[in-house]
CSV table of C-alpha atoms in Angstrom, one decimal:
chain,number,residue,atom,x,y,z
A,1,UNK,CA,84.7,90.8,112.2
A,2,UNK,CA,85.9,87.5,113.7
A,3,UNK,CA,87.0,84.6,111.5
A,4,UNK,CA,87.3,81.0,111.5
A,5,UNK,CA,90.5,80.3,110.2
A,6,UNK,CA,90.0,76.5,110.2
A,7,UNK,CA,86.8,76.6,109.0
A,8,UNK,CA,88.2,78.9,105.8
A,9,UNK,CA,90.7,76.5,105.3
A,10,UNK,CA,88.9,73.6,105.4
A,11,UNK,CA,86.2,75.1,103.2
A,12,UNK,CA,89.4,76.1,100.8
A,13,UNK,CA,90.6,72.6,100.9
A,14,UNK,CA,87.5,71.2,100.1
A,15,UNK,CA,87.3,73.5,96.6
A,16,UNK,CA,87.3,72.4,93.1
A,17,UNK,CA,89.6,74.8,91.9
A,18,UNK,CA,90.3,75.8,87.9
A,19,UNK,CA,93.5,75.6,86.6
A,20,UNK,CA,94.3,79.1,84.5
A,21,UNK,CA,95.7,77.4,81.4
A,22,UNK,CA,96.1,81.2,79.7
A,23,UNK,CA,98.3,81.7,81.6
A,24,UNK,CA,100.9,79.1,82.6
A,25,UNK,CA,103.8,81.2,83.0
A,26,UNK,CA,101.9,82.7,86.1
A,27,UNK,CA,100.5,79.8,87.9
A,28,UNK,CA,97.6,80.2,89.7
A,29,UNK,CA,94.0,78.5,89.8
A,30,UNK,CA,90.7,80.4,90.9
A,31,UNK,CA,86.8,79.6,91.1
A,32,UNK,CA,84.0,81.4,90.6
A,33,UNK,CA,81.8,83.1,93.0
A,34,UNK,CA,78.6,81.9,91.5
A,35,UNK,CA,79.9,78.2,90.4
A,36,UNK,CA,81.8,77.2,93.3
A,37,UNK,CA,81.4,74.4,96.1
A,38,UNK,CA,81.3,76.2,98.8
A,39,UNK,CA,78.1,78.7,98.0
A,40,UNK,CA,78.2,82.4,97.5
A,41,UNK,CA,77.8,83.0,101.2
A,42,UNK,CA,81.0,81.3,102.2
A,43,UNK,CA,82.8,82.6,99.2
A,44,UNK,CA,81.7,86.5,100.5
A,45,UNK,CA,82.9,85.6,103.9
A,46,UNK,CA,86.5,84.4,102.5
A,47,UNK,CA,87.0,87.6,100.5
A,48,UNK,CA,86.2,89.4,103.2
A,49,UNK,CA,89.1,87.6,105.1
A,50,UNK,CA,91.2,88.1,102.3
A,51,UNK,CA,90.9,91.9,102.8
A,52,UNK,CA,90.8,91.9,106.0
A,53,UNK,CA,93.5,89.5,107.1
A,54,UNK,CA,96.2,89.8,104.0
A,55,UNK,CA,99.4,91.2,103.4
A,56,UNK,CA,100.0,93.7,100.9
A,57,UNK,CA,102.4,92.9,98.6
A,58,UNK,CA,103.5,94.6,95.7
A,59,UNK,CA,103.2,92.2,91.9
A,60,UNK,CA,103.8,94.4,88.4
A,61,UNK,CA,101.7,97.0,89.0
A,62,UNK,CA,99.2,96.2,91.6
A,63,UNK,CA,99.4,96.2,95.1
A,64,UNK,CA,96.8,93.4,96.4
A,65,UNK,CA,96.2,92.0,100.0
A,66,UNK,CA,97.2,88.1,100.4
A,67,UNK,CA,96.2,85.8,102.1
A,68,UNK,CA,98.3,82.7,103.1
A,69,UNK,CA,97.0,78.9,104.0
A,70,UNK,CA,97.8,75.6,104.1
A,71,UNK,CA,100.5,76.8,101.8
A,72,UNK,CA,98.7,78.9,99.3
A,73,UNK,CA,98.2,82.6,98.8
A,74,UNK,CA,94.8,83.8,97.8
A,75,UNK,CA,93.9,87.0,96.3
A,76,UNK,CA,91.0,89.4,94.4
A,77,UNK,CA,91.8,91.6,91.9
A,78,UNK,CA,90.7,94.7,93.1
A,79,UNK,CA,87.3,95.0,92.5
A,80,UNK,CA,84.3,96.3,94.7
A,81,UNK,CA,83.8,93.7,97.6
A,82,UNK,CA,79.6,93.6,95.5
A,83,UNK,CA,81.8,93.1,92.3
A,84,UNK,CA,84.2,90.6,93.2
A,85,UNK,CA,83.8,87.0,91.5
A,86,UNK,CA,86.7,85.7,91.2
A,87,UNK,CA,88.7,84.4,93.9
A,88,UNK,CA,92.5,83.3,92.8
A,89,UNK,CA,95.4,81.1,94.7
A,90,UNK,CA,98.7,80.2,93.8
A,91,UNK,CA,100.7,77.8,95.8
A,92,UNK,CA,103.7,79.6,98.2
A,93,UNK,CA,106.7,78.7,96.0
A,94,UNK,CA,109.3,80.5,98.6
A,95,UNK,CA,108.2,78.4,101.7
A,96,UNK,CA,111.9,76.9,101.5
A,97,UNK,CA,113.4,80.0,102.1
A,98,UNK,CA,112.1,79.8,105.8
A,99,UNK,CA,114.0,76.2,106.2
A,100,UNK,CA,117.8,76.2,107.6
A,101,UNK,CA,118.9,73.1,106.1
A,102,UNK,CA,122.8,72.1,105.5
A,103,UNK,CA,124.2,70.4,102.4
A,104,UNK,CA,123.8,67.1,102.9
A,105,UNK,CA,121.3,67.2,105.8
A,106,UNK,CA,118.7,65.5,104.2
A,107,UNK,CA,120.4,63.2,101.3
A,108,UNK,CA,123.6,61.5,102.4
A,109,UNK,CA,126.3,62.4,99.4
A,110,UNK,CA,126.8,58.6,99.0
A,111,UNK,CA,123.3,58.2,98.2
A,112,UNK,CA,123.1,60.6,95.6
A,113,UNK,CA,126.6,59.1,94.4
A,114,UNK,CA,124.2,56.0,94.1
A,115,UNK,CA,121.7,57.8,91.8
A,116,UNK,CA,124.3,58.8,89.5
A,117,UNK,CA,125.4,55.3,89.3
A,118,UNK,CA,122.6,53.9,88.5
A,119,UNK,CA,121.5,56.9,85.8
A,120,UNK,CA,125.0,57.9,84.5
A,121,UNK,CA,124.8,56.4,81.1
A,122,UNK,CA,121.3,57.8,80.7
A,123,UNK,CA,122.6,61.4,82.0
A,124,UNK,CA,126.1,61.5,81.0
A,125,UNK,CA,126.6,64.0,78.1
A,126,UNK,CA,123.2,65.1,78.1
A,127,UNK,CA,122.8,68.8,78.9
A,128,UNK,CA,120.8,68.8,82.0
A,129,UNK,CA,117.8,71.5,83.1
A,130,UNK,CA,117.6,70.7,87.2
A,131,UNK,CA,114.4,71.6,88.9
A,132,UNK,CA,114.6,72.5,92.4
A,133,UNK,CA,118.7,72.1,92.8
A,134,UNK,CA,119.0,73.8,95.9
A,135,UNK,CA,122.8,74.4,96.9
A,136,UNK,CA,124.3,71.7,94.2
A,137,UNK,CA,124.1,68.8,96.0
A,138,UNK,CA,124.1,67.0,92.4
A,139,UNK,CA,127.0,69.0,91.2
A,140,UNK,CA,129.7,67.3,92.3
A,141,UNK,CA,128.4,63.5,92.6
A,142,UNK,CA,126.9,64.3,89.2
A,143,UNK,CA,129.6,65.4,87.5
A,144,UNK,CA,128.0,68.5,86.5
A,145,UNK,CA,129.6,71.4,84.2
A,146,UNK,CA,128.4,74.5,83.2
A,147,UNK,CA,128.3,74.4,79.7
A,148,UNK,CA,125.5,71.5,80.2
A,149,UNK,CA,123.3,72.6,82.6
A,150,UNK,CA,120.6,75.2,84.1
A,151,UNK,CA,119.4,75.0,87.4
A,152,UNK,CA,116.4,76.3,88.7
A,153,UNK,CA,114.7,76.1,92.6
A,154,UNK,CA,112.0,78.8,94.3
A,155,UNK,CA,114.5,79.5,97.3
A,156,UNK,CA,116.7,82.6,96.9
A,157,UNK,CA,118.7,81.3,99.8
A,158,UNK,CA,119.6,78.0,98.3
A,159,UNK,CA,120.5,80.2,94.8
A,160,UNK,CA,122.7,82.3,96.9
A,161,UNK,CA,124.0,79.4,98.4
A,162,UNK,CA,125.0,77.5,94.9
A,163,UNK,CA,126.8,80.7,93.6
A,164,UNK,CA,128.7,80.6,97.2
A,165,UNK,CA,129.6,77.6,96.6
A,166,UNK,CA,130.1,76.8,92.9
A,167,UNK,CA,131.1,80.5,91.0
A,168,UNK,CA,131.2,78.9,87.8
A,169,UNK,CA,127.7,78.4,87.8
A,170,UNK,CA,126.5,81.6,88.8
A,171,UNK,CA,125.2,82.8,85.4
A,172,UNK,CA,123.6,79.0,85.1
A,173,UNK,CA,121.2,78.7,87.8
A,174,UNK,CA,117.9,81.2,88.9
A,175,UNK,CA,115.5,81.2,91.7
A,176,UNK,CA,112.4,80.1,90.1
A,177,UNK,CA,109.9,77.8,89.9
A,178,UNK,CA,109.1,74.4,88.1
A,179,UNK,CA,106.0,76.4,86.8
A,180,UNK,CA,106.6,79.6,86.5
A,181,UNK,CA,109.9,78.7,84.2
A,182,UNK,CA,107.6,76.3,82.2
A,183,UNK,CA,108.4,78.1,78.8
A,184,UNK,CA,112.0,77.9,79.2
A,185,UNK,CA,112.1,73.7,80.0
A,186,UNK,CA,109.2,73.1,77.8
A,187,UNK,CA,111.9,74.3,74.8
A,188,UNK,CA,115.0,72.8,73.9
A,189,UNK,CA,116.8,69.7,73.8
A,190,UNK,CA,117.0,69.3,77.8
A,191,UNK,CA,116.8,66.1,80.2
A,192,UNK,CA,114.7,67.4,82.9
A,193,UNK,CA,116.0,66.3,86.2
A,194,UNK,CA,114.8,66.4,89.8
A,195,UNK,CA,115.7,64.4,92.3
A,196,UNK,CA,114.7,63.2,95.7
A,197,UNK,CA,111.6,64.3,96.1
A,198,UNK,CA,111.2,67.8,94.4
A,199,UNK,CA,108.5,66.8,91.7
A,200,UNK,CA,106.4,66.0,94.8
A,201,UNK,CA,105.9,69.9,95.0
A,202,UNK,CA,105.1,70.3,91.1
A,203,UNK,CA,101.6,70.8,90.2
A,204,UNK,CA,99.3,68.0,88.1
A,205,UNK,CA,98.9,70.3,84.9
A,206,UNK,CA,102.7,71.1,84.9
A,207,UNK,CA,103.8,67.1,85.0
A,208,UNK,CA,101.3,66.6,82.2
A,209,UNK,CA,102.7,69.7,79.9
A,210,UNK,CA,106.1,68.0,80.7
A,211,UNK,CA,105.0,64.4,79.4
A,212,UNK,CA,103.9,65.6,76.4
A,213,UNK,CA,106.4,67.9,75.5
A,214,UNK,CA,108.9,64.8,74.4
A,215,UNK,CA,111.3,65.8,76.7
A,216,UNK,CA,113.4,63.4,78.4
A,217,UNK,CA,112.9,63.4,81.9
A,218,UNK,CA,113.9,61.7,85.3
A,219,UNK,CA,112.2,63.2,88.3
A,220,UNK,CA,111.3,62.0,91.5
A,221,UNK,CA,108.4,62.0,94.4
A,222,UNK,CA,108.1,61.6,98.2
A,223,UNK,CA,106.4,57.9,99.0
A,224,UNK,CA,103.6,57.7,100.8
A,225,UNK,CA,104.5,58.4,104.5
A,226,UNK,CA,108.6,58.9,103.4
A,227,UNK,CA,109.0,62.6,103.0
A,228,UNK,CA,111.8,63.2,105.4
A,229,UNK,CA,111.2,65.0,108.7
A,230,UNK,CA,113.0,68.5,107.4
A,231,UNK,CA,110.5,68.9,105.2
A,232,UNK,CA,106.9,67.6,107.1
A,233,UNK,CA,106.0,71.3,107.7
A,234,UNK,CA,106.3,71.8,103.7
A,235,UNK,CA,103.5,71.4,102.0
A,236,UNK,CA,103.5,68.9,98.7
A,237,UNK,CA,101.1,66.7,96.7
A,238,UNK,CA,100.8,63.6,97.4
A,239,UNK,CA,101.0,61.1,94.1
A,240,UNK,CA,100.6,57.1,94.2
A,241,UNK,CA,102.3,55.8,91.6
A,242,UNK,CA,99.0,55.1,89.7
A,243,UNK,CA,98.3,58.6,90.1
A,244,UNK,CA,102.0,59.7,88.0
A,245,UNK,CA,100.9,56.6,85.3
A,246,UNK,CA,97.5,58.7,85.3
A,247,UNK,CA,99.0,62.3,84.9
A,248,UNK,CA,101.9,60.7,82.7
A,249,UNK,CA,101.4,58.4,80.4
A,250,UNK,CA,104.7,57.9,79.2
A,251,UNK,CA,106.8,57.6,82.4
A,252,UNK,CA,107.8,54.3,84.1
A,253,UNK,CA,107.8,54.1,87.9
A,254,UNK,CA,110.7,52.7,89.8
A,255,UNK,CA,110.4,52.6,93.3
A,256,UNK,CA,114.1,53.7,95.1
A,257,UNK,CA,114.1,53.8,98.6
A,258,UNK,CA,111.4,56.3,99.7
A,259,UNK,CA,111.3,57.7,96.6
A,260,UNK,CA,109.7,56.6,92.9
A,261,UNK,CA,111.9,57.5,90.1
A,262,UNK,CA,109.4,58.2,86.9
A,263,UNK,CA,110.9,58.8,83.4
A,264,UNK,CA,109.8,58.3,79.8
A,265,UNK,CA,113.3,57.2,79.1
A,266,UNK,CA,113.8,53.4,78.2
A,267,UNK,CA,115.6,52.8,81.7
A,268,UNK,CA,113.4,49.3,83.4
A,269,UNK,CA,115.3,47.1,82.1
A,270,UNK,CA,118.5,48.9,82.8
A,271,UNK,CA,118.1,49.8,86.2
A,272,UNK,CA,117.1,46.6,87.6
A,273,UNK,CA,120.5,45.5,86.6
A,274,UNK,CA,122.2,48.5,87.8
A,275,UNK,CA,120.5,48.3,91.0
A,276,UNK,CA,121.8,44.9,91.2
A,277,UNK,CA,125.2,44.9,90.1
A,278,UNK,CA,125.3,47.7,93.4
A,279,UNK,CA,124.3,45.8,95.8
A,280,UNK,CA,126.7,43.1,94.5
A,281,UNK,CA,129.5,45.4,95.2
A,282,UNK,CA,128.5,46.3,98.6
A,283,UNK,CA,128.2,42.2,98.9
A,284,UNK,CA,131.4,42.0,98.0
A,285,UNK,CA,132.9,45.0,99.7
A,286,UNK,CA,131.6,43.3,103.0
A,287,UNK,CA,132.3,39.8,102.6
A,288,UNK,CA,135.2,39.4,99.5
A,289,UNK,CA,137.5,42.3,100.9
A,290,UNK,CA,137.2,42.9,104.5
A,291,UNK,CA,137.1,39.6,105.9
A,292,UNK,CA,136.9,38.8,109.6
A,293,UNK,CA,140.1,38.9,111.2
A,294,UNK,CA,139.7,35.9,113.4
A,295,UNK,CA,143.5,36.8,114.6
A,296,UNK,CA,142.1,40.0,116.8
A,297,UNK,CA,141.6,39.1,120.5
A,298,UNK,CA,137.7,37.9,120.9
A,299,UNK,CA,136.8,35.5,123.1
A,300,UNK,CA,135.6,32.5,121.0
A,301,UNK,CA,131.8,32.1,121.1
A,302,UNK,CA,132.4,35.5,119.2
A,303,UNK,CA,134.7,34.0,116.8
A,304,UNK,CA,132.4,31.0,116.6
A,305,UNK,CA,129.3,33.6,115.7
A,306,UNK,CA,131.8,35.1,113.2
A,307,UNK,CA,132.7,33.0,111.4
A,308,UNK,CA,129.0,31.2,111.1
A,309,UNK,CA,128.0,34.6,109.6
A,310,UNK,CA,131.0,34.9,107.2
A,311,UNK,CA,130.1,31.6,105.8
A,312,UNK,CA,126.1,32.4,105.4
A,313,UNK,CA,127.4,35.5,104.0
A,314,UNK,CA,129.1,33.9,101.1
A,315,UNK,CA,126.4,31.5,100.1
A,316,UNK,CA,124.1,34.3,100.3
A,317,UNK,CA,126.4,36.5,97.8
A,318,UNK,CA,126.4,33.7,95.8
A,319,UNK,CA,122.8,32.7,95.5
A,320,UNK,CA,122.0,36.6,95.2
A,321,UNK,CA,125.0,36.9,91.8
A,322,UNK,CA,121.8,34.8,90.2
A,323,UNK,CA,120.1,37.8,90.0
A,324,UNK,CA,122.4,39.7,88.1
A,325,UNK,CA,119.9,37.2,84.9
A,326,UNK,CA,117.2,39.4,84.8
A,327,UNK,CA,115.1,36.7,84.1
A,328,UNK,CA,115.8,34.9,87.6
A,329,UNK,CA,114.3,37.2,89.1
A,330,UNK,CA,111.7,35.9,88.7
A,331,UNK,CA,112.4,33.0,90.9
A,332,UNK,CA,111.4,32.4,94.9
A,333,UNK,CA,112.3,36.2,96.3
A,334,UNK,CA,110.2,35.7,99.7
A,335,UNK,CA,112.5,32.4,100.6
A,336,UNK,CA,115.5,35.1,99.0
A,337,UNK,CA,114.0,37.7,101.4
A,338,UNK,CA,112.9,35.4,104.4
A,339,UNK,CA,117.1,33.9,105.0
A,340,UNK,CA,118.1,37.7,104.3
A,341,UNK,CA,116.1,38.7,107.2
A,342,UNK,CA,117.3,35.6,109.3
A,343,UNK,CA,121.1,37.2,108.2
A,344,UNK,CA,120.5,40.5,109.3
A,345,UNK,CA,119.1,39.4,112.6
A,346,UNK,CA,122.9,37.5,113.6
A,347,UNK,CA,124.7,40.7,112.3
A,348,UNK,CA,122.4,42.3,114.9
A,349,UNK,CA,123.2,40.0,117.1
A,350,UNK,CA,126.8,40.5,117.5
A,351,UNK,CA,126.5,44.1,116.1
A,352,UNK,CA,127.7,45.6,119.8
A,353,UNK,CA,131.3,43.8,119.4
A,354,UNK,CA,132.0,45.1,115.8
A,355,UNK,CA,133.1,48.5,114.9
A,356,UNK,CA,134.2,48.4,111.7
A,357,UNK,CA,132.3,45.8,109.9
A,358,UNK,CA,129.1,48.1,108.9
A,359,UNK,CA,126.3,45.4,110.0
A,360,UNK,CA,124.1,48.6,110.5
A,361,UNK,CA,124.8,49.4,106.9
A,362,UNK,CA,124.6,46.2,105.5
A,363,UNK,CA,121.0,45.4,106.9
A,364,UNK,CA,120.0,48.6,105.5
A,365,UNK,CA,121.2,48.0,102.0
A,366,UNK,CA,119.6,44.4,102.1
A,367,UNK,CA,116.5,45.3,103.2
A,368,UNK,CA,116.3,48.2,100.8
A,369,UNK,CA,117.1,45.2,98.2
A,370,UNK,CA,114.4,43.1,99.2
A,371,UNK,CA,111.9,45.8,98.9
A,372,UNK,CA,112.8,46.3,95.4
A,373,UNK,CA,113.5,42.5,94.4
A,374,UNK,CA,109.9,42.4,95.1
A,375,UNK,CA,108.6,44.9,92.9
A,376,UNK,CA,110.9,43.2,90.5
A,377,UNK,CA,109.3,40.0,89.5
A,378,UNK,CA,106.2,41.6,88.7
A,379,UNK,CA,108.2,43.3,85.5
């Protein structure tokens, strides 16, 4: 028999599936051949496929045929194809283990050194259950130790890759899942963490057994359109930040970069500042302590355009330490925004002469700024 795989997938897509909530340390979901969207006929035809186009594979006792799409495996359990009525899936956790991708490929280590700057005093001391923490990229930047932490991600390559790396934490860290480990982080006194992305991948009825368990938790998802290019063949949920409010009730939502941070810990108020106070420093890093050396031999237009943007620069650092008030931020940020713009387009301007000045970077840390001084005044 000849099969539309499209169409099956599509049809699959298009399913209202049931979440098995007996069983949440095996997550799956599964409809019912006489209940579903997609009629009995279609239903028939896909278990059919299932038989006839899976791979065996061997789980406790059984030996079933699976079949894999759009990042899910679907199965029967056995019975006679008349018989059959249930049709299960359970998304492909191991789908990273098929990825080649180098520490720091993906997240710069200064930008998850920025992370723990602006979370330390809400993570420090706290004993810490990571979800998907690949080859402990948080490790060092975190300050992580064994005696506070478990770490847990679906790719036995990046497990392997973590005990390479960091010994100590061999007997800490275990390649599973955010929902198959459910009844290990859904007891104790743990502060859930994942970063960068990850709970993009966790299922909806996971994130809402994690809000109400009263743990503490700081995790992180994709925004729209920003899942970086090394993952774009992976497949993940996407989640508005109306849809985490939704599925969470108790988190907050920070937008960071192309990420938003939710957590049920107190942390608005305290970020904004924290987020503040950092681009301060890089402010000051550019402007206070590496001044333009106006003795090095440019021709003097160049010194001339130097000079002009040393000088906005400081009134800019200036007019943005007023923001360090939480309560000014409230003030005019799209005339804020509007002369930072203006700022960045003269770095740009004579970014072909200068080396060693980080322009590049310093547009990219104001515009990032501007993006969340937005969100800001509507706190």
């Amino acid at each position: 028999m000849t099969y539309d795989l499209n169409r099956i997938a599509e049809l699959l897509r298009n399913e209202k599936w049931t979440w098995a909530k007996t069983m949440p340390g095996i997550p799956h979901e599964y409809i019912v051949r006489d209940k579903c969207l997609m009629g009995e006929e279609n239903f028939l035809m896909i278990v059919l496929a299932q038989r006839d186009l899976g791979t065996n594979e061997i789980w406790g006792k059984y030996n079933f045929p699976y079949l894999y799409v759009d990042g899910y495996k679907y199965w029967t359990m056995g019975d006679t194809f008349e018989n059959t009525t249930i049709l299960n899936r359970q998304k492909v956790f191991s789908e990273f283990d098929k990825l080649d991708i180098q520490e720091g490929d993906v997240v710069p280590f200064g930008v998850v050194s920025h992370l723990w700057f602006m979370l330390r005093e809400l993570i420090e001391g706290r004993y810490i259950y990571e979800v998907a923490c690949g080859s402990g990229g948080t490790v060092k930047p975190f300050l992580l130790t064994p005696d506070k932490y478990t770490g847990i991600d679906p790719s036995k390559k990046a497990i392997a890759r973590f005990k390479e790396r960091y010994p100590d934490f061999a007997n800490k860290i275990y390649a599973i899942s955010f929902e198959e480990s459910v009844n290990y982080w859904s007891n104790g006194d743990y502060l859930v963490l994942a970063t960068f992305g990850a709970a993009s991948y966790f299922m909806e009825p996971y994130l809402k057994i994690l809000d109400k368990s009263g743990k503490d938790y700081i995790i992180m998802f994709f925004q729209e359109g920003k899942c970086p290019k090394e993952y774009e063949d992976t497949h993940y949920f996407h989640y508005s930040p109306d849809d985490i409010h939704s599925i969470m009730p108790t988190a907050q939502v920070l937008p960071y970069y192309g990420y938003f941070i939710a957590s049920n810990m107190n942390f608005h108020e305290y970020e904004v500042n924290r987020i503040v106070k950092w681009e301060l420093s890089h402010l000051e890093l550019l402007f206070r302590k590496n001044p333009f050396d106006k003795d090095l031999p440019y021709d003097n237009l160049f010194c001339a355009q130097m000079e002009s943007i040393m000088s906005e620069g400081d009134r800019l650092f200036n007019e943005y330490s007023s923001f360090i008030n939480l309560h000014n931020l409230r003030m005019d940020l799209k005339t804020i925004a509007d002369e930072y713009m203006l700022f960045v387009s003269k770095c740009n301007e004579v970014l072909p002469y200068v080396e060693d000045w980080h322009v590049e970077n310093f547009a990219n840390i104001i515009v990032s700024a501007i993006k969340r001084a937005n969100f800001f005044k509507n706190i």
